[in-house]
């Protein structure tokens, strides 16, 4: 029987599972695996990052985009520790990721050897599977099990590999389970009685909305049809953007802080919320406490977790929405079409769009956020992919970035780690060659990972990196304003990211005017290499839509508030409702 090094047997398992990319930064404890990576260089790409956190975040972004296992690694001690931030993002979003961790040779374990740490406890909380390999023969089997577990439990699997075991020759007879693995079936229909009860509740309501998350992916047609048939304004989570195109008149955009005014308005005033395929963490705060909730989810543990539910339905959202649509069509004239309610919501959306369009034509300096997004939308290809960082860029992207069709975005929504954008751009450019890739980051988040522009340059990745430089941790600055505290620790020094980019071998641009932005985007929209566009933007706070009152009288300082944010043209939603014969009690 032929023998191979155990690490080579492990790499064959990765190949069997369809892994073609691995992100990491080598260290001495990982030498045996690096040798195997070299041997498999024709089938598995090694992407050497400049910081392990970037490798972990890139792997997470890849898995989010593809739905398939992604692999990252770190060496013993500090290399392992650096992976944790990215792995926690995977844990929080239930993303299958495999982390391979170096360890000192077995003879040196438990001796406080150089860079030795007790690594199992380090990864116990973040993982659904964590094992230290104890014999060379185990290595391919343990990695095989780790991948199955990451898929089945939707999370992080960790395999710790003592250095000497990877070098050890073993029989080349391990057969992986990749071909035999059957993915979980996430298609689950609701009980007919639950579908009928849900439709009854919708018909009985006066102001119902359809609120959906990424669990409703693939159901855009059903969502739009239900909206028109039952008079349901469509509202989504931030991650639900793109399921229905942003410019659909009945789509109110997300609700909450990462939102536009229409989504907040209908969220506050709805008396029924059909909560489909979402575990929105602010569900108890952004809707009326007296609203009736229908909570539809595959995961029984989250049904009713965010808001008291009158009806909990265990089903996958697309299947349930198809069932509901079929039953509603059968009802015919017996159903309530809530026509005035939907018309009022559409008018609110139209007034918001008109206001945003006016802002997009504003060429003041420092440049405003709205015209930047107008230009990004204009230059984005129909199948563009956006890696979005964390901070004010989430608010602006939630409001102004137009998604739909084949356009996609990936971000860190719940764990919300800054520095996500640039690594996501690396992963997207590697996995979706030929598509236009953007990263959108604030100056705070971009500075955390800027060293891996070198990785983009090394692999000639055609990424358009946009940096919004406002010289502030703006999201936190706004929170400090809301709690009436002094600005503390939020100021950032200005960085010339164009020069920084040039130092890493990346073409850099500094933009201060709308005319400059248009010229630069015209130049780079079809780039074949990475570029950085450092836009020196205003630090004026965007309109806090969550604080916009439904009724003018609800806010005694309304006129000053609206004038401060140049939002006077935006009527309170209560006035729009009244124009359609709807009066809130």
GROMACS .gro file of C-alpha atoms in nm, residues 248-543:
model
  296
  248UNK     CA    1  -3.989   4.852  -0.624
  249UNK     CA    2  -4.255   5.106  -0.512
  250UNK     CA    3  -4.395   4.870  -0.251
  251UNK     CA    4  -4.058   4.789  -0.091
  252UNK     CA    5  -3.999   5.021   0.203
  253UNK     CA    6  -3.631   4.923   0.252
  254UNK     CA    7  -3.516   4.796   0.593
  255UNK     CA    8  -3.643   4.926   0.924
  256UNK     CA    9  -3.444   5.033   1.229
  257UNK     CA   10  -3.133   5.251   1.228
  258UNK     CA   11  -2.980   5.082   0.924
  259UNK     CA   12  -3.286   5.187   0.729
  260UNK     CA   13  -3.480   5.451   0.539
  261UNK     CA   14  -3.776   5.651   0.664
  262UNK     CA   15  -4.045   5.443   0.486
  263UNK     CA   16  -3.939   5.121   0.656
  264UNK     CA   17  -3.934   5.287   0.996
  265UNK     CA   18  -4.273   5.449   0.936
  266UNK     CA   19  -4.460   5.132   0.846
  267UNK     CA   20  -4.278   4.938   1.117
  268UNK     CA   21  -4.393   5.183   1.383
  269UNK     CA   22  -4.753   5.200   1.264
  270UNK     CA   23  -4.824   4.842   1.155
  271UNK     CA   24  -5.081   4.657   1.364
  272UNK     CA   25  -4.970   4.321   1.225
  273UNK     CA   26  -4.626   4.200   1.124
  274UNK     CA   27  -4.579   3.887   0.915
  275UNK     CA   28  -4.225   3.808   1.032
  276UNK     CA   29  -4.085   3.564   0.774
  277UNK     CA   30  -3.738   3.408   0.769
  278UNK     CA   31  -3.584   3.652   1.012
  279UNK     CA   32  -3.434   3.666   1.358
  280UNK     CA   33  -3.400   4.045   1.357
  281UNK     CA   34  -3.230   4.134   1.684
  282UNK     CA   35  -3.415   4.464   1.727
  283UNK     CA   36  -3.758   4.314   1.662
  284UNK     CA   37  -3.877   4.408   2.007
  285UNK     CA   38  -3.787   4.775   1.960
  286UNK     CA   39  -3.864   4.877   1.602
  287UNK     CA   40  -4.230   4.770   1.588
  288UNK     CA   41  -4.536   4.868   1.787
  289UNK     CA   42  -4.549   4.674   2.115
  290UNK     CA   43  -4.920   4.611   2.050
  291UNK     CA   44  -4.872   4.474   1.697
  292UNK     CA   45  -4.983   4.119   1.626
  293UNK     CA   46  -4.691   3.902   1.516
  294UNK     CA   47  -4.693   3.599   1.291
  295UNK     CA   48  -4.345   3.448   1.327
  296UNK     CA   49  -4.241   3.208   1.049
  297UNK     CA   50  -3.906   3.031   1.084
  298UNK     CA   51  -3.742   2.693   1.046
  299UNK     CA   52  -3.568   2.730   1.380
  300UNK     CA   53  -3.811   2.671   1.664
  301UNK     CA   54  -3.567   2.831   1.907
  302UNK     CA   55  -3.614   3.176   1.753
  303UNK     CA   56  -3.991   3.175   1.698
  304UNK     CA   57  -4.129   3.434   1.936
  305UNK     CA   58  -3.782   3.527   2.060
  306UNK     CA   59  -3.786   3.887   1.934
  307UNK     CA   60  -4.153   3.978   1.991
  308UNK     CA   61  -4.454   3.809   2.146
  309UNK     CA   62  -4.617   3.609   1.866
  310UNK     CA   63  -4.987   3.545   1.821
  311UNK     CA   64  -4.898   3.265   1.580
  312UNK     CA   65  -4.573   3.075   1.546
  313UNK     CA   66  -4.523   2.879   1.227
  314UNK     CA   67  -4.242   2.630   1.176
  315UNK     CA   68  -4.168   2.634   0.805
  316UNK     CA   69  -3.910   2.765   0.563
  317UNK     CA   70  -4.014   3.113   0.455
  318UNK     CA   71  -4.029   3.063   0.075
  319UNK     CA   72  -4.249   2.753   0.105
  320UNK     CA   73  -4.480   2.924   0.356
  321UNK     CA   74  -4.510   3.233   0.137
  322UNK     CA   75  -4.605   3.019  -0.163
  323UNK     CA   76  -4.869   2.842   0.048
  324UNK     CA   77  -5.007   3.174   0.172
  325UNK     CA   78  -5.019   3.317  -0.179
  326UNK     CA   79  -5.208   3.016  -0.312
  327UNK     CA   80  -5.465   3.034  -0.034
  328UNK     CA   81  -5.508   3.411  -0.072
  329UNK     CA   82  -5.573   3.370  -0.442
  330UNK     CA   83  -5.838   3.109  -0.365
  331UNK     CA   84  -6.018   3.350  -0.132
  332UNK     CA   85  -6.087   3.598  -0.410
  333UNK     CA   86  -6.307   3.889  -0.302
  334UNK     CA   87  -6.324   3.756   0.054
  335UNK     CA   88  -5.977   3.881   0.126
  336UNK     CA   89  -5.888   4.227   0.256
  337UNK     CA   90  -5.666   4.409   0.006
  338UNK     CA   91  -5.574   4.697   0.244
  339UNK     CA   92  -5.552   4.918  -0.064
  340UNK     CA   93  -5.545   5.254   0.114
  341UNK     CA   94  -5.275   5.139   0.355
  342UNK     CA   95  -5.050   5.014   0.077
  343UNK     CA   96  -5.110   5.330  -0.128
  344UNK     CA   97  -5.008   5.547   0.168
  345UNK     CA   98  -4.690   5.345   0.217
  346UNK     CA   99  -4.605   5.376  -0.152
  347UNK     CA  100  -4.653   5.752  -0.134
  348UNK     CA  101  -4.422   5.767   0.168
  349UNK     CA  102  -4.162   5.571  -0.030
  350UNK     CA  103  -4.204   5.802  -0.332
  351UNK     CA  104  -4.153   6.114  -0.119
  352UNK     CA  105  -3.843   5.956   0.036
  353UNK     CA  106  -3.704   5.870  -0.308
  354UNK     CA  107  -3.763   6.223  -0.433
  355UNK     CA  108  -3.582   6.363  -0.131
  356UNK     CA  109  -3.287   6.124  -0.173
  357UNK     CA  110  -3.264   6.204  -0.544
  358UNK     CA  111  -3.243   6.574  -0.464
  359UNK     CA  112  -2.963   6.507  -0.216
  360UNK     CA  113  -2.782   6.299  -0.477
  361UNK     CA  114  -2.749   6.607  -0.698
  362UNK     CA  115  -2.587   6.811  -0.418
  363UNK     CA  116  -2.227   6.896  -0.511
  364UNK     CA  117  -2.126   7.071  -0.190
  365UNK     CA  118  -1.788   7.010  -0.029
  366UNK     CA  119  -1.702   6.810   0.170
  367UNK     CA  120  -1.886   6.566  -0.052
  368UNK     CA  121  -2.210   6.420   0.085
  369UNK     CA  122  -2.294   6.052   0.110
  370UNK     CA  123  -2.600   6.054  -0.116
  371UNK     CA  124  -2.421   6.164  -0.436
  372UNK     CA  125  -2.147   5.908  -0.373
  373UNK     CA  126  -2.399   5.625  -0.372
  374UNK     CA  127  -2.576   5.768  -0.675
  375UNK     CA  128  -2.247   5.738  -0.863
  376UNK     CA  129  -2.175   5.391  -0.723
  377UNK     CA  130  -2.521   5.277  -0.835
  378UNK     CA  131  -2.462   5.429  -1.178
  379UNK     CA  132  -2.126   5.253  -1.223
  380UNK     CA  133  -2.213   4.918  -1.062
  381UNK     CA  134  -2.251   4.630  -1.305
  382UNK     CA  135  -2.576   4.426  -1.298
  383UNK     CA  136  -2.395   4.141  -1.121
  384UNK     CA  137  -2.169   4.347  -0.894
  385UNK     CA  138  -2.074   4.212  -0.551
  386UNK     CA  139  -2.023   4.446  -0.255
  387UNK     CA  140  -1.817   4.365   0.054
  388UNK     CA  141  -1.950   4.607   0.313
  389UNK     CA  142  -1.768   4.702   0.631
  390UNK     CA  143  -1.930   4.798   0.962
  391UNK     CA  144  -2.030   5.142   1.086
  392UNK     CA  145  -2.201   5.433   0.914
  393UNK     CA  146  -2.140   5.250   0.587
  394UNK     CA  147  -2.414   5.005   0.692
  395UNK     CA  148  -2.665   5.288   0.733
  396UNK     CA  149  -2.575   5.446   0.401
  397UNK     CA  150  -2.572   5.112   0.218
  398UNK     CA  151  -2.904   5.014   0.373
  399UNK     CA  152  -3.058   5.336   0.246
  400UNK     CA  153  -2.885   5.418  -0.078
  401UNK     CA  154  -2.714   5.112  -0.230
  402UNK     CA  155  -2.944   4.969  -0.494
  403UNK     CA  156  -2.954   4.592  -0.500
  404UNK     CA  157  -3.170   4.346  -0.688
  405UNK     CA  158  -3.130   4.098  -0.968
  406UNK     CA  159  -2.781   3.947  -0.956
  407UNK     CA  160  -2.627   4.221  -0.740
  408UNK     CA  161  -2.519   4.095  -0.401
  409UNK     CA  162  -2.367   4.220  -0.080
  410UNK     CA  163  -2.193   4.049   0.210
  411UNK     CA  164  -2.124   4.198   0.551
  412UNK     CA  165  -2.094   4.128   0.925
  413UNK     CA  166  -2.447   4.211   1.042
  414UNK     CA  167  -2.492   4.083   1.397
  415UNK     CA  168  -2.140   4.031   1.526
  416UNK     CA  169  -2.062   4.354   1.339
  417UNK     CA  170  -1.685   4.345   1.326
  418UNK     CA  171  -1.514   4.642   1.172
  419UNK     CA  172  -1.260   4.548   0.907
  420UNK     CA  173  -1.491   4.306   0.723
  421UNK     CA  174  -1.506   4.488   0.389
  422UNK     CA  175  -1.154   4.444   0.249
  423UNK     CA  176  -1.128   4.070   0.330
  424UNK     CA  177  -1.472   4.018   0.177
  425UNK     CA  178  -1.345   4.183  -0.140
  426UNK     CA  179  -1.054   3.937  -0.152
  427UNK     CA  180  -1.287   3.639  -0.123
  428UNK     CA  181  -1.540   3.773  -0.374
  429UNK     CA  182  -1.274   3.849  -0.634
  430UNK     CA  183  -1.125   3.501  -0.599
  431UNK     CA  184  -1.455   3.312  -0.615
  432UNK     CA  185  -1.637   3.523  -0.873
  433UNK     CA  186  -1.379   3.602  -1.136
  434UNK     CA  187  -1.508   3.824  -1.411
  435UNK     CA  188  -1.759   4.003  -1.190
  436UNK     CA  189  -1.719   4.357  -1.066
  437UNK     CA  190  -1.617   4.361  -0.697
  438UNK     CA  191  -1.648   4.658  -0.461
  439UNK     CA  192  -1.561   4.711  -0.097
  440UNK     CA  193  -1.724   4.994   0.097
  441UNK     CA  194  -1.552   5.093   0.422
  442UNK     CA  195  -1.518   5.380   0.662
  443UNK     CA  196  -1.173   5.509   0.743
  444UNK     CA  197  -1.187   5.340   1.085
  445UNK     CA  198  -1.262   4.991   0.955
  446UNK     CA  199  -1.035   5.017   0.653
  447UNK     CA  200  -0.733   5.111   0.867
  448UNK     CA  201  -0.774   4.789   1.068
  449UNK     CA  202  -0.701   4.566   0.769
  450UNK     CA  203  -0.527   4.796   0.521
  451UNK     CA  204  -0.211   4.583   0.519
  452UNK     CA  205  -0.394   4.322   0.310
  453UNK     CA  206  -0.407   4.552   0.014
  454UNK     CA  207  -0.080   4.366  -0.040
  455UNK     CA  208  -0.283   4.046  -0.079
  456UNK     CA  209  -0.510   4.206  -0.336
  457UNK     CA  210  -0.203   4.331  -0.522
  458UNK     CA  211  -0.020   3.997  -0.505
  459UNK     CA  212  -0.308   3.821  -0.677
  460UNK     CA  213  -0.408   4.107  -0.912
  461UNK     CA  214  -0.759   4.109  -0.772
  462UNK     CA  215  -0.981   4.363  -0.951
  463UNK     CA  216  -1.138   4.519  -0.643
  464UNK     CA  217  -1.268   4.875  -0.625
  465UNK     CA  218  -1.203   4.971  -0.263
  466UNK     CA  219  -1.407   5.276  -0.158
  467UNK     CA  220  -1.304   5.448   0.167
  468UNK     CA  221  -1.536   5.704   0.326
  469UNK     CA  222  -1.297   5.925   0.523
  470UNK     CA  223  -1.490   6.141   0.769
  471UNK     CA  224  -1.218   6.138   1.037
  472UNK     CA  225  -1.455   5.993   1.294
  473UNK     CA  226  -1.601   5.671   1.426
  474UNK     CA  227  -1.926   5.821   1.306
  475UNK     CA  228  -2.165   5.548   1.416
  476UNK     CA  229  -2.039   5.573   1.774
  477UNK     CA  230  -2.025   5.953   1.758
  478UNK     CA  231  -2.397   5.953   1.677
  479UNK     CA  232  -2.469   5.721   1.971
  480UNK     CA  233  -2.282   5.960   2.199
  481UNK     CA  234  -2.491   6.247   2.062
  482UNK     CA  235  -2.812   6.054   2.126
  483UNK     CA  236  -2.714   5.991   2.488
  484UNK     CA  237  -2.606   6.356   2.532
  485UNK     CA  238  -2.249   6.276   2.621
  486UNK     CA  239  -1.935   6.451   2.501
  487UNK     CA  240  -1.751   6.308   2.203
  488UNK     CA  241  -1.498   6.075   2.359
  489UNK     CA  242  -1.250   5.863   2.165
  490UNK     CA  243  -1.427   5.893   1.832
  491UNK     CA  244  -1.200   6.138   1.648
  492UNK     CA  245  -0.964   5.987   1.389
  493UNK     CA  246  -0.662   6.147   1.230
  494UNK     CA  247  -0.683   6.193   0.855
  495UNK     CA  248  -0.496   5.928   0.660
  496UNK     CA  249  -0.391   5.958   0.298
  497UNK     CA  250  -0.512   5.615   0.193
  498UNK     CA  251  -0.416   5.682  -0.168
  499UNK     CA  252  -0.051   5.706  -0.066
  500UNK     CA  253  -0.090   5.406   0.162
  501UNK     CA  254  -0.233   5.209  -0.129
  502UNK     CA  255   0.055   5.307  -0.356
  503UNK     CA  256   0.298   5.177  -0.095
  504UNK     CA  257   0.126   4.838  -0.115
  505UNK     CA  258   0.141   4.834  -0.494
  506UNK     CA  259  -0.222   4.941  -0.544
  507UNK     CA  260  -0.335   5.239  -0.750
  508UNK     CA  261  -0.473   5.505  -0.517
  509UNK     CA  262  -0.700   5.806  -0.575
  510UNK     CA  263  -0.800   6.089  -0.345
  511UNK     CA  264  -1.142   6.240  -0.414
  512UNK     CA  265  -1.278   6.563  -0.268
  513UNK     CA  266  -1.546   6.667  -0.517
  514UNK     CA  267  -1.833   6.508  -0.701
  515UNK     CA  268  -1.669   6.589  -1.033
  516UNK     CA  269  -1.351   6.410  -0.925
  517UNK     CA  270  -1.553   6.107  -0.812
  518UNK     CA  271  -1.730   6.080  -1.146
  519UNK     CA  272  -1.401   6.100  -1.333
  520UNK     CA  273  -1.233   5.836  -1.117
  521UNK     CA  274  -1.524   5.593  -1.130
  522UNK     CA  275  -1.539   5.629  -1.507
  523UNK     CA  276  -1.172   5.533  -1.513
  524UNK     CA  277  -1.183   5.233  -1.277
  525UNK     CA  278  -1.525   5.073  -1.328
  526UNK     CA  279  -1.369   4.807  -1.554
  527UNK     CA  280  -1.043   4.776  -1.362
  528UNK     CA  281  -0.837   4.458  -1.388
  529UNK     CA  282  -0.631   4.540  -1.079
  530UNK     CA  283  -0.713   4.658  -0.727
  531UNK     CA  284  -0.768   5.028  -0.668
  532UNK     CA  285  -0.838   5.243  -0.363
  533UNK     CA  286  -1.056   5.554  -0.381
  534UNK     CA  287  -1.023   5.762  -0.065
  535UNK     CA  288  -1.326   5.995  -0.058
  536UNK     CA  289  -1.300   6.284   0.189
  537UNK     CA  290  -1.663   6.303   0.299
  538UNK     CA  291  -1.866   6.524   0.527
  539UNK     CA  292  -1.900   6.418   0.888
  540UNK     CA  293  -2.251   6.560   0.901
  541UNK     CA  294  -2.478   6.296   1.048
  542UNK     CA  295  -2.726   6.135   0.814
  543UNK     CA  296  -3.092   6.182   0.902
   0.00000   0.00000   0.00000
